[in-house]
Amino acid sequence: WTLLFTAAIAAEVSALSFPADHPPVAWKPAGPNDMRSPCPMLNALANHGHLPHDGKDISKEQTINAFGSVLNIDKEFAEALFANGMTANPKENATTFSLDDLNRHNVLEHDASLSRQDFYFGDDHRFNREVFDETRSYWTGSFIDIQSAARAHVARVNTSNTTNPTFALSDAAMTTALGESGFCIVVLGDKTAGTVQKNWVEYLFENERLPYAIGWTKAQNSISYSDFNDMTSRIKSASESSELAEQSCKTLDDYGLQLYL
Ligand code: HEM
Ligand code: MG
């Protein structure tokens, strides 16, 4: 059994392929001094040790390496995502960002998340069971598709809009939010079919761990910025379809809310 055990570990380690500048560690949840973010994927990558386990000072190189080797995201897209993350670091001339920079409300973090409360209610960055259960109730069937992804977002926007007196979501932030479901489909699922196995997505959110144990493997073809943009536009169109538009509270313009992005 020792051999089997060793082989299993070797397979896990090689599947994970740790970035050269970061020592491999087994999956381990955050300890009391580790930073985490409102992003289930970055938290998972830190828990696996593909990004620094303490969540601090994440460099461009670490992002490119982790995104490429673990998720098959191409270099150009990884660079763009890193640049986006950098906008949340308030320090001038910084070359890294830390996971808790991402918790700053209305920089990248926004209202009506799939699995986090709105800032108004307190903690906007840790997983919240009640919020996620609302989201999941719209993911009917064993696959999330473009329609059910859109439906879940529209529902979350409606809930926030009716319960949070400070609710704000610009058109740009709504696109970002829809893009987060786009991520789930292109990174965990099938970008051509526009579907992803629901239990893989739930596993990522609930455990902040990549769903290897239930059969997920990284995409065979590399994932580009345009794959992501296409998927986001498909989800956006679905969210604006007549059926959902009726259900939707529309955008912030309809409410005269503040534009922040
Ligand atoms: C959410 C940042 C990469 C999946 C978020 C949020 C931030 C963020 C700030 C919180 C938004 C909110 O809900 O208020 C980043 C940065 C990335 C990155 C800076 C790269 C450097 C990824 C990747 C995936 C991903 C590669 C792939 C699956 C998600 C999902 C959410 C999210 C699904 C939605 C969480 C929710 O609504 O509860 N991300 N992210 N992210 N991110 Fe990331
Ligand atoms: Mg949020």
mmCIF file of C-alpha atoms and ligand atoms in Angstrom:
data_model
loop_
_atom_site.group_PDB
_atom_site.id
_atom_site.type_symbol
_atom_site.label_atom_id
_atom_site.label_comp_id
_atom_site.label_asym_id
_atom_site.label_seq_id
_atom_site.Cartn_x
_atom_site.Cartn_y
_atom_site.Cartn_z
ATOM 1 C CA TRP A 1 0.000 0.000 0.000
ATOM 2 C CA THR A 2 2.971 2.298 0.597
ATOM 3 C CA LEU A 3 3.663 2.205 -3.118
ATOM 4 C CA LEU A 4 0.084 3.015 -3.958
ATOM 5 C CA PHE A 5 0.045 5.784 -1.417
ATOM 6 C CA THR A 6 3.292 7.237 -2.803
ATOM 7 C CA ALA A 7 1.963 6.980 -6.343
ATOM 8 C CA ALA A 8 -1.222 8.773 -5.332
ATOM 9 C CA ILE A 9 0.756 11.583 -3.710
ATOM 10 C CA ALA A 10 3.062 11.826 -6.747
ATOM 11 C CA ALA A 11 0.040 12.031 -9.041
ATOM 12 C CA GLU A 12 -1.516 14.750 -6.923
ATOM 13 C CA VAL A 13 1.726 16.718 -6.754
ATOM 14 C CA SER A 14 2.391 16.464 -10.482
ATOM 15 C CA ALA A 15 -1.233 17.328 -11.293
ATOM 16 C CA LEU A 16 -0.819 20.381 -9.148
ATOM 17 C CA SER A 17 2.614 21.301 -10.520
ATOM 18 C CA PHE A 18 3.771 23.904 -8.037
ATOM 19 C CA PRO A 19 5.336 27.130 -9.251
ATOM 20 C CA ALA A 20 9.113 26.981 -9.017
ATOM 21 C CA ASP A 21 9.354 30.021 -6.761
ATOM 22 C CA HIS A 22 6.897 28.662 -4.253
ATOM 23 C CA PRO A 23 7.428 25.487 -2.195
ATOM 24 C CA PRO A 24 4.733 22.823 -2.562
ATOM 25 C CA VAL A 25 2.437 22.384 0.407
ATOM 26 C CA ALA A 26 -0.545 20.087 0.742
ATOM 27 C CA TRP A 27 -4.020 21.656 0.631
ATOM 28 C CA LYS A 28 -4.567 23.361 3.943
ATOM 29 C CA PRO A 29 -7.217 25.926 4.880
ATOM 30 C CA ALA A 30 -6.156 29.393 5.983
ATOM 31 C CA GLY A 31 -4.645 29.685 9.442
ATOM 32 C CA PRO A 32 -5.260 32.672 11.728
ATOM 33 C CA ASN A 33 -2.503 34.755 10.120
ATOM 34 C CA ASP A 34 -3.300 33.916 6.513
ATOM 35 C CA MET A 35 -5.156 36.409 4.346
ATOM 36 C CA ARG A 36 -8.037 35.371 2.181
ATOM 37 C CA SER A 37 -10.298 37.202 -0.286
ATOM 38 C CA PRO A 38 -13.861 37.254 -1.602
ATOM 39 C CA CYS A 39 -12.633 35.183 -4.579
ATOM 40 C CA PRO A 40 -13.167 31.443 -4.165
ATOM 41 C CA MET A 41 -10.560 30.603 -6.810
ATOM 42 C CA LEU A 42 -7.724 32.732 -5.428
ATOM 43 C CA ASN A 43 -8.481 31.358 -1.961
ATOM 44 C CA ALA A 44 -8.401 27.806 -3.315
ATOM 45 C CA LEU A 45 -5.086 28.416 -5.085
ATOM 46 C CA ALA A 46 -3.632 29.801 -1.841
ATOM 47 C CA ASN A 47 -5.012 26.841 0.143
ATOM 48 C CA HIS A 48 -3.265 24.487 -2.303
ATOM 49 C CA GLY A 49 -0.048 26.504 -2.076
ATOM 50 C CA HIS A 50 -0.077 27.447 -5.771
ATOM 51 C CA LEU A 51 -0.228 31.027 -4.569
ATOM 52 C CA PRO A 52 1.471 31.973 -1.281
ATOM 53 C CA HIS A 53 -0.403 30.186 1.478
ATOM 54 C CA ASP A 54 -0.402 33.325 3.611
ATOM 55 C CA GLY A 55 -2.161 35.196 0.790
ATOM 56 C CA LYS A 56 0.391 38.006 0.960
ATOM 57 C CA ASP A 57 2.385 39.793 -1.736
ATOM 58 C CA ILE A 58 1.286 37.854 -4.793
ATOM 59 C CA SER A 59 3.513 38.670 -7.751
ATOM 60 C CA LYS A 60 2.803 38.726 -11.465
ATOM 61 C CA GLU A 61 5.064 35.740 -11.996
ATOM 62 C CA GLN A 62 3.331 33.678 -9.310
ATOM 63 C CA THR A 63 -0.047 34.528 -10.860
ATOM 64 C CA ILE A 64 1.062 33.586 -14.381
ATOM 65 C CA ASN A 65 2.621 30.333 -13.141
ATOM 66 C CA ALA A 66 -0.315 29.273 -10.994
ATOM 67 C CA PHE A 67 -2.973 30.225 -13.525
ATOM 68 C CA GLY A 68 -1.068 28.549 -16.364
ATOM 69 C CA SER A 69 -0.034 25.320 -14.686
ATOM 70 C CA VAL A 70 -3.159 24.710 -12.623
ATOM 71 C CA LEU A 71 -5.984 26.241 -14.689
ATOM 72 C CA ASN A 72 -4.517 26.424 -18.220
ATOM 73 C CA ILE A 73 -5.165 30.173 -18.420
ATOM 74 C CA ASP A 74 -2.849 31.703 -21.036
ATOM 75 C CA LYS A 75 -0.124 34.167 -20.103
ATOM 76 C CA GLU A 76 -1.762 37.223 -21.615
ATOM 77 C CA PHE A 77 -5.032 36.647 -19.772
ATOM 78 C CA ALA A 78 -3.202 35.883 -16.510
ATOM 79 C CA GLU A 79 -1.307 39.172 -16.879
ATOM 80 C CA ALA A 80 -4.546 41.072 -17.419
ATOM 81 C CA LEU A 81 -6.118 39.450 -14.370
ATOM 82 C CA PHE A 82 -3.058 40.250 -12.298
ATOM 83 C CA ALA A 83 -3.224 43.892 -13.450
ATOM 84 C CA ASN A 84 -6.849 43.962 -12.381
ATOM 85 C CA GLY A 85 -5.921 42.583 -8.936
ATOM 86 C CA MET A 86 -3.211 45.256 -8.622
ATOM 87 C CA THR A 87 -5.839 48.018 -8.821
ATOM 88 C CA ALA A 88 -6.989 46.907 -5.362
ATOM 89 C CA ASN A 89 -3.592 47.526 -3.738
ATOM 90 C CA PRO A 90 -3.715 51.079 -2.377
ATOM 91 C CA LYS A 91 0.103 51.370 -2.057
ATOM 92 C CA GLU A 92 1.878 53.442 -4.684
ATOM 93 C CA ASN A 93 4.376 51.701 -6.982
ATOM 94 C CA ALA A 94 3.423 48.289 -5.624
ATOM 95 C CA THR A 95 4.418 45.212 -7.633
ATOM 96 C CA THR A 96 2.283 42.717 -5.725
ATOM 97 C CA PHE A 97 -1.186 42.511 -4.220
ATOM 98 C CA SER A 98 -2.429 40.635 -1.169
ATOM 99 C CA LEU A 99 -5.669 38.739 -0.865
ATOM 100 C CA ASP A 100 -7.118 41.106 1.703
ATOM 101 C CA ASP A 101 -6.633 44.072 -0.680
ATOM 102 C CA LEU A 102 -9.461 42.483 -2.656
ATOM 103 C CA ASN A 103 -11.860 42.825 0.276
ATOM 104 C CA ARG A 104 -12.069 46.608 -0.172
ATOM 105 C CA HIS A 105 -15.664 47.386 -0.985
ATOM 106 C CA ASN A 106 -16.438 48.855 -4.390
ATOM 107 C CA VAL A 107 -12.905 48.570 -5.709
ATOM 108 C CA LEU A 108 -13.249 45.064 -7.171
ATOM 109 C CA GLU A 109 -15.541 43.623 -4.503
ATOM 110 C CA HIS A 110 -19.170 44.459 -5.278
ATOM 111 C CA ASP A 111 -22.697 43.920 -3.978
ATOM 112 C CA ALA A 112 -24.932 41.027 -5.018
ATOM 113 C CA SER A 113 -22.211 38.361 -4.885
ATOM 114 C CA LEU A 114 -23.080 34.719 -5.326
ATOM 115 C CA SER A 115 -21.674 33.565 -2.008
ATOM 116 C CA ARG A 116 -20.875 36.594 0.112
ATOM 117 C CA GLN A 117 -23.080 39.122 1.898
ATOM 118 C CA ASP A 118 -23.215 42.729 0.788
ATOM 119 C CA PHE A 119 -20.793 45.029 2.618
ATOM 120 C CA TYR A 120 -23.794 46.742 4.277
ATOM 121 C CA PHE A 121 -24.553 43.552 6.223
ATOM 122 C CA GLY A 122 -21.009 43.163 7.558
ATOM 123 C CA ASP A 123 -18.592 40.573 6.223
ATOM 124 C CA ASP A 124 -18.372 40.918 2.428
ATOM 125 C CA HIS A 125 -15.504 38.486 1.922
ATOM 126 C CA ARG A 126 -16.100 35.177 3.710
ATOM 127 C CA PHE A 127 -18.276 32.421 2.305
ATOM 128 C CA ASN A 128 -21.883 32.803 3.492
ATOM 129 C CA ARG A 129 -24.107 29.716 3.487
ATOM 130 C CA GLU A 130 -27.422 31.558 3.293
ATOM 131 C CA VAL A 131 -26.384 33.691 0.327
ATOM 132 C CA PHE A 132 -24.917 30.722 -1.516
ATOM 133 C CA ASP A 133 -28.042 28.638 -0.907
ATOM 134 C CA GLU A 134 -30.107 31.335 -2.569
ATOM 135 C CA THR A 135 -27.740 31.268 -5.561
ATOM 136 C CA ARG A 136 -27.786 27.467 -5.768
ATOM 137 C CA SER A 137 -31.561 27.368 -5.795
ATOM 138 C CA TYR A 138 -31.406 28.891 -9.297
ATOM 139 C CA TRP A 139 -28.873 26.356 -10.534
ATOM 140 C CA THR A 140 -31.418 23.692 -11.297
ATOM 141 C CA GLY A 141 -30.141 20.481 -12.886
ATOM 142 C CA SER A 142 -26.725 18.907 -12.576
ATOM 143 C CA PHE A 143 -25.078 21.403 -14.958
ATOM 144 C CA ILE A 144 -25.009 25.183 -14.700
ATOM 145 C CA ASP A 145 -25.643 26.698 -18.128
ATOM 146 C CA ILE A 146 -25.759 30.248 -19.401
ATOM 147 C CA GLN A 147 -29.435 30.635 -18.580
ATOM 148 C CA SER A 148 -29.222 29.366 -15.009
ATOM 149 C CA ALA A 149 -26.033 31.364 -14.381
ATOM 150 C CA ALA A 150 -27.839 34.527 -15.533
ATOM 151 C CA ARG A 151 -30.936 33.689 -13.505
ATOM 152 C CA ALA A 152 -28.930 33.289 -10.288
ATOM 153 C CA HIS A 153 -27.265 36.695 -10.762
ATOM 154 C CA VAL A 154 -30.510 38.482 -11.524
ATOM 155 C CA ALA A 155 -32.056 36.935 -8.407
ATOM 156 C CA ARG A 156 -29.132 38.003 -6.230
ATOM 157 C CA VAL A 157 -29.339 41.540 -7.622
ATOM 158 C CA ASN A 158 -33.055 41.623 -6.829
ATOM 159 C CA THR A 159 -32.500 40.373 -3.289
ATOM 160 C CA SER A 160 -29.768 42.925 -2.637
ATOM 161 C CA ASN A 161 -31.798 45.679 -4.160
ATOM 162 C CA THR A 162 -34.795 44.973 -1.984
ATOM 163 C CA THR A 163 -32.939 44.328 1.279
ATOM 164 C CA ASN A 164 -29.843 46.540 1.229
ATOM 165 C CA PRO A 165 -30.572 50.273 1.462
ATOM 166 C CA THR A 166 -27.053 51.084 0.203
ATOM 167 C CA PHE A 167 -27.205 48.640 -2.703
ATOM 168 C CA ALA A 168 -25.241 49.804 -5.745
ATOM 169 C CA LEU A 169 -24.191 47.941 -8.826
ATOM 170 C CA SER A 170 -23.075 49.852 -11.882
ATOM 171 C CA ASP A 171 -23.447 48.355 -15.326
ATOM 172 C CA ALA A 172 -19.705 47.740 -15.253
ATOM 173 C CA ALA A 173 -19.907 45.976 -11.894
ATOM 174 C CA MET A 174 -22.825 43.875 -13.136
ATOM 175 C CA THR A 175 -20.644 42.810 -16.061
ATOM 176 C CA THR A 176 -17.858 41.947 -13.598
ATOM 177 C CA ALA A 177 -20.332 39.919 -11.551
ATOM 178 C CA LEU A 178 -21.597 38.050 -14.612
ATOM 179 C CA GLY A 179 -17.965 37.496 -15.582
ATOM 180 C CA GLU A 180 -17.484 35.613 -12.323
ATOM 181 C CA SER A 181 -19.982 33.011 -13.521
ATOM 182 C CA GLY A 182 -18.246 33.189 -16.891
ATOM 183 C CA PHE A 183 -15.074 32.187 -15.053
ATOM 184 C CA CYS A 184 -16.766 29.138 -13.571
ATOM 185 C CA ILE A 185 -17.838 27.954 -17.015
ATOM 186 C CA VAL A 186 -14.613 28.622 -18.929
ATOM 187 C CA VAL A 187 -12.196 27.620 -16.160
ATOM 188 C CA LEU A 188 -14.018 24.670 -14.573
ATOM 189 C CA GLY A 189 -16.366 23.644 -17.378
ATOM 190 C CA ASP A 190 -16.869 23.527 -21.116
ATOM 191 C CA LYS A 191 -16.440 26.868 -22.858
ATOM 192 C CA THR A 192 -17.939 25.644 -26.148
ATOM 193 C CA ALA A 193 -21.074 24.109 -24.669
ATOM 194 C CA GLY A 194 -21.329 26.925 -22.109
ATOM 195 C CA THR A 195 -21.903 24.510 -19.246
ATOM 196 C CA VAL A 196 -20.167 23.357 -16.092
ATOM 197 C CA GLN A 197 -20.879 20.527 -13.721
ATOM 198 C CA LYS A 198 -22.709 22.108 -10.775
ATOM 199 C CA ASN A 199 -21.063 19.934 -8.121
ATOM 200 C CA TRP A 200 -17.592 21.137 -9.242
ATOM 201 C CA VAL A 201 -18.612 24.762 -8.781
ATOM 202 C CA GLU A 202 -20.275 24.054 -5.426
ATOM 203 C CA TYR A 203 -17.175 22.177 -4.290
ATOM 204 C CA LEU A 204 -14.928 25.119 -5.171
ATOM 205 C CA PHE A 205 -17.109 27.638 -3.331
ATOM 206 C CA GLU A 206 -17.799 25.458 -0.301
ATOM 207 C CA ASN A 207 -14.325 24.030 0.248
ATOM 208 C CA GLU A 208 -12.077 26.610 -1.433
ATOM 209 C CA ARG A 209 -10.350 23.659 -2.971
ATOM 210 C CA LEU A 210 -10.066 22.526 -6.590
ATOM 211 C CA PRO A 211 -12.566 19.740 -7.277
ATOM 212 C CA TYR A 212 -10.002 17.036 -8.256
ATOM 213 C CA ALA A 213 -11.567 14.610 -5.769
ATOM 214 C CA ILE A 214 -14.846 14.613 -7.705
ATOM 215 C CA GLY A 215 -13.344 14.285 -11.163
ATOM 216 C CA TRP A 216 -12.379 17.774 -12.312
ATOM 217 C CA THR A 217 -9.223 18.179 -14.374
ATOM 218 C CA LYS A 218 -7.872 21.388 -15.873
ATOM 219 C CA ALA A 219 -9.080 22.497 -19.308
ATOM 220 C CA GLN A 220 -7.345 20.731 -22.188
ATOM 221 C CA ASN A 221 -7.164 23.867 -24.332
ATOM 222 C CA SER A 222 -5.714 27.050 -22.956
ATOM 223 C CA ILE A 223 -8.118 29.756 -21.860
ATOM 224 C CA SER A 224 -7.787 33.250 -23.323
ATOM 225 C CA TYR A 225 -9.205 36.654 -22.553
ATOM 226 C CA SER A 226 -11.511 36.358 -25.534
ATOM 227 C CA ASP A 227 -12.893 33.003 -24.294
ATOM 228 C CA PHE A 228 -13.764 34.747 -21.067
ATOM 229 C CA ASN A 229 -15.244 37.831 -22.766
ATOM 230 C CA ASP A 230 -17.371 35.707 -25.076
ATOM 231 C CA MET A 231 -18.758 33.746 -22.158
ATOM 232 C CA THR A 232 -19.465 36.898 -20.172
ATOM 233 C CA SER A 233 -21.360 38.443 -23.108
ATOM 234 C CA ARG A 234 -23.393 35.271 -23.520
ATOM 235 C CA ILE A 235 -24.391 35.381 -19.841
ATOM 236 C CA LYS A 236 -25.046 39.124 -20.076
ATOM 237 C CA SER A 237 -27.363 38.674 -23.059
ATOM 238 C CA ALA A 238 -29.225 35.949 -21.187
ATOM 239 C CA SER A 239 -29.600 38.242 -18.171
ATOM 240 C CA GLU A 240 -31.122 40.880 -20.437
ATOM 241 C CA SER A 241 -33.509 38.484 -22.160
ATOM 242 C CA SER A 242 -37.144 39.463 -21.892
ATOM 243 C CA GLU A 243 -37.928 36.728 -19.393
ATOM 244 C CA LEU A 244 -35.210 37.805 -16.964
ATOM 245 C CA ALA A 245 -35.420 41.543 -17.659
ATOM 246 C CA GLU A 246 -38.941 41.433 -16.294
ATOM 247 C CA GLN A 247 -37.655 39.824 -13.132
ATOM 248 C CA SER A 248 -34.649 42.127 -13.007
ATOM 249 C CA CYS A 249 -34.394 45.371 -11.101
ATOM 250 C CA LYS A 250 -32.527 46.723 -14.159
ATOM 251 C CA THR A 251 -29.323 48.651 -13.577
ATOM 252 C CA LEU A 252 -28.295 51.428 -11.298
ATOM 253 C CA ASP A 253 -29.358 54.092 -13.790
ATOM 254 C CA ASP A 254 -32.938 53.139 -13.085
ATOM 255 C CA TYR A 255 -32.383 53.872 -9.430
ATOM 256 C CA GLY A 256 -30.089 56.890 -9.741
ATOM 257 C CA LEU A 257 -27.424 55.063 -7.724
ATOM 258 C CA GLN A 258 -23.787 55.986 -7.614
ATOM 259 C CA LEU A 259 -21.453 54.807 -10.344
ATOM 260 C CA TYR A 260 -18.205 53.538 -8.914
ATOM 261 C CA LEU A 261 -16.417 51.647 -11.642
HETATM 262 C C1 HEM B 1 -15.062 36.824 -7.121
HETATM 263 C C2 HEM B 1 -10.743 38.904 -7.767
HETATM 264 C C3 HEM B 1 -9.387 35.220 -10.618
HETATM 265 C C4 HEM B 1 -13.641 33.084 -9.863
HETATM 266 C C5 HEM B 1 -13.997 37.687 -7.044
HETATM 267 C C6 HEM B 1 -13.991 38.911 -6.270
HETATM 268 C C7 HEM B 1 -12.789 39.494 -6.449
HETATM 269 C C8 HEM B 1 -12.019 38.650 -7.333
HETATM 270 C C9 HEM B 1 -12.320 40.807 -5.844
HETATM 271 C C10 HEM B 1 -15.137 39.403 -5.392
HETATM 272 C C11 HEM B 1 -16.253 40.019 -6.177
HETATM 273 C C12 HEM B 1 -17.527 39.994 -5.375
HETATM 274 O O1 HEM B 1 -18.237 38.972 -5.462
HETATM 275 O O2 HEM B 1 -17.810 40.951 -4.641
HETATM 276 C C13 HEM B 1 -10.018 38.093 -8.618
HETATM 277 C C14 HEM B 1 -8.689 38.414 -9.100
HETATM 278 C C15 HEM B 1 -8.301 37.378 -9.905
HETATM 279 C C16 HEM B 1 -9.397 36.408 -9.918
HETATM 280 C C17 HEM B 1 -7.909 39.676 -8.740
HETATM 281 C C18 HEM B 1 -7.014 37.161 -10.639
HETATM 282 C C19 HEM B 1 -5.852 37.741 -10.317
HETATM 283 C C20 HEM B 1 -10.406 34.315 -10.663
HETATM 284 C C21 HEM B 1 -10.383 33.090 -11.415
HETATM 285 C C22 HEM B 1 -11.575 32.484 -11.213
HETATM 286 C C23 HEM B 1 -12.362 33.330 -10.320
HETATM 287 C C24 HEM B 1 -9.237 32.571 -12.283
HETATM 288 C C25 HEM B 1 -11.935 31.162 -11.826
HETATM 289 C C26 HEM B 1 -12.923 30.364 -11.479
HETATM 290 C C27 HEM B 1 -14.407 33.951 -9.098
HETATM 291 C C28 HEM B 1 -15.811 33.716 -8.763
HETATM 292 C C29 HEM B 1 -16.218 34.811 -7.980
HETATM 293 C C30 HEM B 1 -15.058 35.674 -7.852
HETATM 294 C C31 HEM B 1 -16.659 32.528 -9.187
HETATM 295 C C32 HEM B 1 -17.626 35.083 -7.436
HETATM 296 C C33 HEM B 1 -17.739 34.917 -5.950
HETATM 297 C C34 HEM B 1 -19.118 35.335 -5.457
HETATM 298 O O3 HEM B 1 -19.862 36.001 -6.181
HETATM 299 O O4 HEM B 1 -19.456 34.987 -4.321
HETATM 300 N N1 HEM B 1 -12.781 37.540 -7.667
HETATM 301 N N2 HEM B 1 -10.409 36.885 -9.119
HETATM 302 N N3 HEM B 1 -11.610 34.426 -10.006
HETATM 303 N N4 HEM B 1 -13.995 35.119 -8.534
HETATM 304 FE FE1 HEM B 1 -12.174 35.917 -8.725
HETATM 305 MG MG MG B 2 -19.215 41.032 -3.034
#
